[in-house]
CSV table of C-alpha atoms in Angstrom, one decimal:
chain,number,residue,atom,x,y,z
D,1,MET,CA,91.2,113.8,31.7
D,2,THR,CA,90.0,112.3,28.4
D,3,ILE,CA,91.7,108.9,28.8
D,4,SER,CA,89.9,106.3,30.9
D,5,PRO,CA,91.4,104.2,33.7
D,6,ALA,CA,91.1,101.2,31.5
D,7,GLU,CA,93.2,102.8,28.7
D,8,LEU,CA,95.8,103.9,31.2
D,9,GLY,CA,95.8,100.4,32.8
D,10,PHE,CA,96.3,98.8,29.4
D,11,TYR,CA,99.2,101.1,28.7
D,12,ILE,CA,100.8,100.3,32.1
D,13,PHE,CA,100.4,96.6,31.3
D,14,GLY,CA,102.2,97.1,28.0
D,15,LEU,CA,105.0,98.9,29.7
D,16,PHE,CA,105.3,96.1,32.3
D,17,ILE,CA,105.5,93.4,29.6
D,18,LEU,CA,108.2,95.3,27.9
D,19,PHE,CA,110.1,95.7,31.2
D,20,LEU,CA,110.0,91.9,31.6
D,21,THR,CA,112.2,91.6,28.4
D,22,PRO,CA,115.8,91.2,29.6
D,23,GLY,CA,118.3,93.8,28.3
D,24,PRO,CA,121.6,95.6,29.0
D,25,VAL,CA,120.0,97.7,31.8
D,26,TRP,CA,119.1,94.4,33.6
D,27,VAL,CA,122.7,93.3,33.4
D,28,ALA,CA,124.0,96.7,34.5
D,29,LEU,CA,121.7,96.7,37.6
D,30,VAL,CA,122.9,93.3,38.6
D,31,ALA,CA,126.5,94.3,38.1
D,32,ARG,CA,126.1,97.5,40.2
D,33,VAL,CA,124.4,95.6,43.0
D,34,LEU,CA,127.1,93.0,43.1
D,35,ALA,CA,129.8,95.7,43.0
D,36,GLY,CA,128.4,98.1,45.6
D,37,GLY,CA,125.0,97.0,46.8
D,38,PHE,CA,121.5,98.5,46.3
D,39,THR,CA,122.8,102.1,46.7
D,40,GLN,CA,124.7,101.7,43.4
D,41,ALA,CA,121.7,100.5,41.5
D,42,TRP,CA,118.9,102.9,42.3
D,43,PRO,CA,120.6,106.0,40.8
D,44,LEU,CA,120.8,104.2,37.4
D,45,THR,CA,117.2,103.2,37.6
D,46,LEU,CA,116.1,106.8,38.5
D,47,GLY,CA,118.1,108.3,35.7
D,48,GLY,CA,116.6,106.0,33.1
D,49,ALA,CA,113.1,106.6,34.4
D,50,VAL,CA,113.6,110.4,34.2
D,51,GLY,CA,114.6,109.9,30.6
D,52,ASP,CA,111.4,108.0,30.0
D,53,ILE,CA,109.4,110.9,31.2
D,54,PHE,CA,111.0,113.2,28.7
D,55,TRP,CA,110.5,110.9,25.7
D,56,SER,CA,106.9,110.0,26.6
D,57,ILE,CA,105.9,113.7,26.8
D,58,LEU,CA,107.7,114.5,23.6
D,59,ALA,CA,106.1,111.6,21.8
D,60,ALA,CA,102.6,112.4,23.2
D,61,LEU,CA,102.9,116.0,22.0
D,62,GLY,CA,104.3,115.1,18.6
D,63,MET,CA,102.0,112.3,17.8
D,64,GLY,CA,99.1,114.2,19.2
D,65,TRP,CA,99.7,117.0,16.7
D,66,VAL,CA,99.9,114.4,13.8
D,67,ALA,CA,96.6,112.8,15.0
D,68,SER,CA,94.8,116.0,15.2
D,69,SER,CA,96.2,117.6,12.1
D,70,VAL,CA,96.1,114.8,9.6
D,71,GLU,CA,92.7,113.3,8.5
D,72,GLY,CA,92.6,109.7,9.4
D,73,GLY,CA,95.9,110.1,11.2
D,74,MET,CA,94.7,108.4,14.5
D,75,LEU,CA,93.6,105.3,12.6
D,76,VAL,CA,97.0,105.1,10.8
D,77,LEU,CA,98.8,105.6,14.1
D,78,ARG,CA,96.8,102.8,15.8
D,79,ILE,CA,97.6,100.4,12.9
D,80,VAL,CA,101.3,101.3,13.2
D,81,ALA,CA,101.2,100.8,17.0
D,82,ALA,CA,99.6,97.3,16.5
D,83,LEU,CA,102.2,96.4,13.9
D,84,PHE,CA,105.0,97.7,16.2
D,85,PHE,CA,103.9,95.4,19.0
D,86,LEU,CA,103.6,92.5,16.6
D,87,TRP,CA,107.1,93.1,15.2
D,88,LEU,CA,108.6,93.5,18.7
D,89,GLY,CA,107.0,90.4,20.0
D,90,VAL,CA,108.1,88.3,17.0
D,91,THR,CA,111.6,89.7,17.2
D,92,ILE,CA,111.9,88.8,20.9
D,93,ILE,CA,110.6,85.3,20.3
D,94,ARG,CA,113.0,84.7,17.4
D,95,SER,CA,116.0,85.8,19.6
D,96,ALA,CA,114.7,84.1,22.7
D,97,GLY,CA,117.9,82.1,23.3
D,98,HIS,CA,120.3,84.9,22.8
D,99,LYS,CA,122.4,85.9,25.8
D,100,VAL,CA,122.1,89.3,27.3
D,101,THR,CA,125.3,91.5,27.1
D,102,GLY,CA,126.1,94.4,29.3
D,103,ASP,CA,127.1,97.9,28.6
D,104,SER,CA,130.2,99.2,30.5
D,105,ARG,CA,128.9,102.7,30.4
D,106,LEU,CA,126.2,101.7,32.9
D,107,THR,CA,128.4,100.0,35.4
D,108,ARG,CA,130.7,102.9,36.4
D,109,PRO,CA,130.7,103.2,40.3
D,110,GLY,CA,129.2,106.2,42.1
D,111,MET,CA,125.6,107.4,42.7
D,112,TYR,CA,126.0,110.4,40.4
D,113,ALA,CA,127.7,108.4,37.7
D,114,GLY,CA,124.9,105.9,37.9
D,115,PHE,CA,122.2,108.5,37.5
D,116,VAL,CA,123.9,110.3,34.6
D,117,ALA,CA,124.6,107.0,32.9
D,118,GLY,CA,121.0,105.9,33.1
D,119,LEU,CA,119.8,109.3,31.9
D,120,ILE,CA,122.2,109.5,29.0
D,121,VAL,CA,121.6,106.0,27.8
D,122,ILE,CA,117.9,106.8,27.5
D,123,LEU,CA,118.2,110.3,26.0
D,124,SER,CA,120.9,109.3,23.5
D,125,ASN,CA,119.0,106.2,22.3
D,126,PRO,CA,116.8,107.0,19.3
D,127,LYS,CA,115.0,103.8,19.8
D,128,ALA,CA,113.4,105.2,23.0
D,129,ILE,CA,111.6,108.0,21.2
D,130,LEU,CA,110.6,105.7,18.4
D,131,PHE,CA,109.3,103.2,21.0
D,132,TYR,CA,107.0,105.9,22.6
D,133,MET,CA,106.0,107.2,19.1
D,134,GLY,CA,105.0,103.7,18.1
D,135,VAL,CA,103.3,102.6,21.3
D,136,LEU,CA,101.2,105.6,22.5
D,137,PRO,CA,98.8,105.7,19.6
D,138,GLY,CA,97.8,102.2,20.3
D,139,PHE,CA,96.5,103.0,23.7
D,140,PHE,CA,95.2,106.5,23.5
D,141,ASP,CA,93.4,108.9,21.2
D,142,LEU,CA,96.2,111.4,20.9
D,143,SER,CA,94.1,113.9,19.1
D,144,ARG,CA,92.1,114.5,22.4
D,145,LEU,CA,95.0,114.6,24.9
D,146,THR,CA,94.9,117.2,27.7
D,147,ALA,CA,97.7,118.4,30.0
D,148,ALA,CA,96.3,116.0,32.7
D,149,ASP,CA,96.3,113.1,30.2
D,150,ILE,CA,100.0,113.8,29.2
D,151,THR,CA,100.9,114.1,32.9
D,152,ALA,CA,99.3,110.7,33.7
D,153,ILE,CA,101.1,109.1,30.7
D,154,ALA,CA,104.4,110.6,31.9
D,155,VAL,CA,103.9,109.4,35.4
D,156,ALA,CA,103.1,105.9,34.3
D,157,SER,CA,106.1,105.9,32.0
D,158,PHE,CA,108.3,106.9,35.0
D,159,ILE,CA,106.8,104.6,37.6
D,160,VAL,CA,106.7,101.3,35.7
D,161,PRO,CA,110.4,101.1,34.8
D,162,LEU,CA,111.4,102.7,38.1
D,163,VAL,CA,109.5,100.2,40.3
D,164,GLY,CA,110.3,97.3,38.1
D,165,ASN,CA,114.0,97.9,38.0
D,166,LEU,CA,114.1,98.6,41.8
D,167,ILE,CA,112.4,95.3,42.4
D,168,LEU,CA,114.9,93.6,40.1
D,169,ALA,CA,117.8,95.2,42.0
D,170,TYR,CA,116.3,94.1,45.3
D,171,PHE,CA,116.0,90.5,44.2
D,172,VAL,CA,119.4,90.6,42.5
D,173,ASP,CA,120.2,87.0,43.4
D,174,ARG,CA,117.1,85.7,41.7
D,175,ALA,CA,117.8,88.0,38.7
D,176,ARG,CA,121.4,86.8,38.5
D,177,ALA,CA,120.2,83.1,38.4
D,178,LEU,CA,117.7,84.0,35.7
D,179,LEU,CA,120.2,85.8,33.5
D,180,SER,CA,122.7,83.0,33.8
D,181,SER,CA,120.2,80.3,32.9
D,182,GLU,CA,119.8,80.0,29.1
D,183,ARG,CA,116.6,77.9,29.5
D,184,ALA,CA,115.0,80.4,32.0
D,185,LEU,CA,115.9,83.3,29.7
D,186,THR,CA,114.5,81.6,26.7
D,187,ARG,CA,111.2,80.9,28.5
D,188,MET,CA,110.9,84.5,29.7
D,189,ASN,CA,111.6,85.8,26.2
D,190,TYR,CA,109.0,83.5,24.7
D,191,ALA,CA,106.4,84.6,27.3
D,192,ALA,CA,107.2,88.3,26.9
D,193,GLY,CA,107.2,88.1,23.1
D,194,GLY,CA,103.9,86.2,23.0
D,195,LEU,CA,102.2,88.7,25.3
D,196,LEU,CA,103.5,91.6,23.1
D,197,VAL,CA,101.9,89.9,20.1
D,198,LEU,CA,98.6,89.6,22.0
D,199,VAL,CA,98.8,93.3,22.9
D,200,GLY,CA,99.4,94.1,19.3
D,201,LEU,CA,96.4,92.0,18.2
D,202,ALA,CA,94.2,93.5,20.9
D,203,ILE,CA,95.0,97.2,20.1
D,204,PRO,CA,92.6,97.5,17.1
D,205,PHE,CA,89.7,96.3,19.2
D,206,VAL,CA,90.2,98.5,22.3
């Protein structure tokens, strides 16, 4: 592997901070748990995490080619990644008080329906691939990635949202209180947005 444990850890930290930002999947998980218990929630989480594996590998391969083929490409990609995190953090802070809305496609009952819904929502969302394309260059030198590196990135991209969403589903009562409290939601968005800005500022110096 060419990537260091520190680089991988920094990437995992970035993924975790992004997970802390409430969104429709959070609401869908809460709704599924309330409707049918934990067994209705984990298939959705698994489907979404599998989709994250696909996009992270595709982004690593695509951006790796750009970084290795274009002179100065890695520097440009790192700058773009830093700006991406700054933009994302500021956007979250500006919309900190906005309520989270659900997506009915994610709340259909049934384990199979939950898995497929989670998978389709990730694979059909162009923002997912844009996210990984924008994020990965900020953490790794994509021009030197090996198969082992890409595997490690894919595993991290799978485990972080999977574990995070499973924990969210398990503590659904606390999550429900958080999502229903405008003050708590605002504070979490401010915190997550601020941390994303810090990650963006730190990327050029890592």
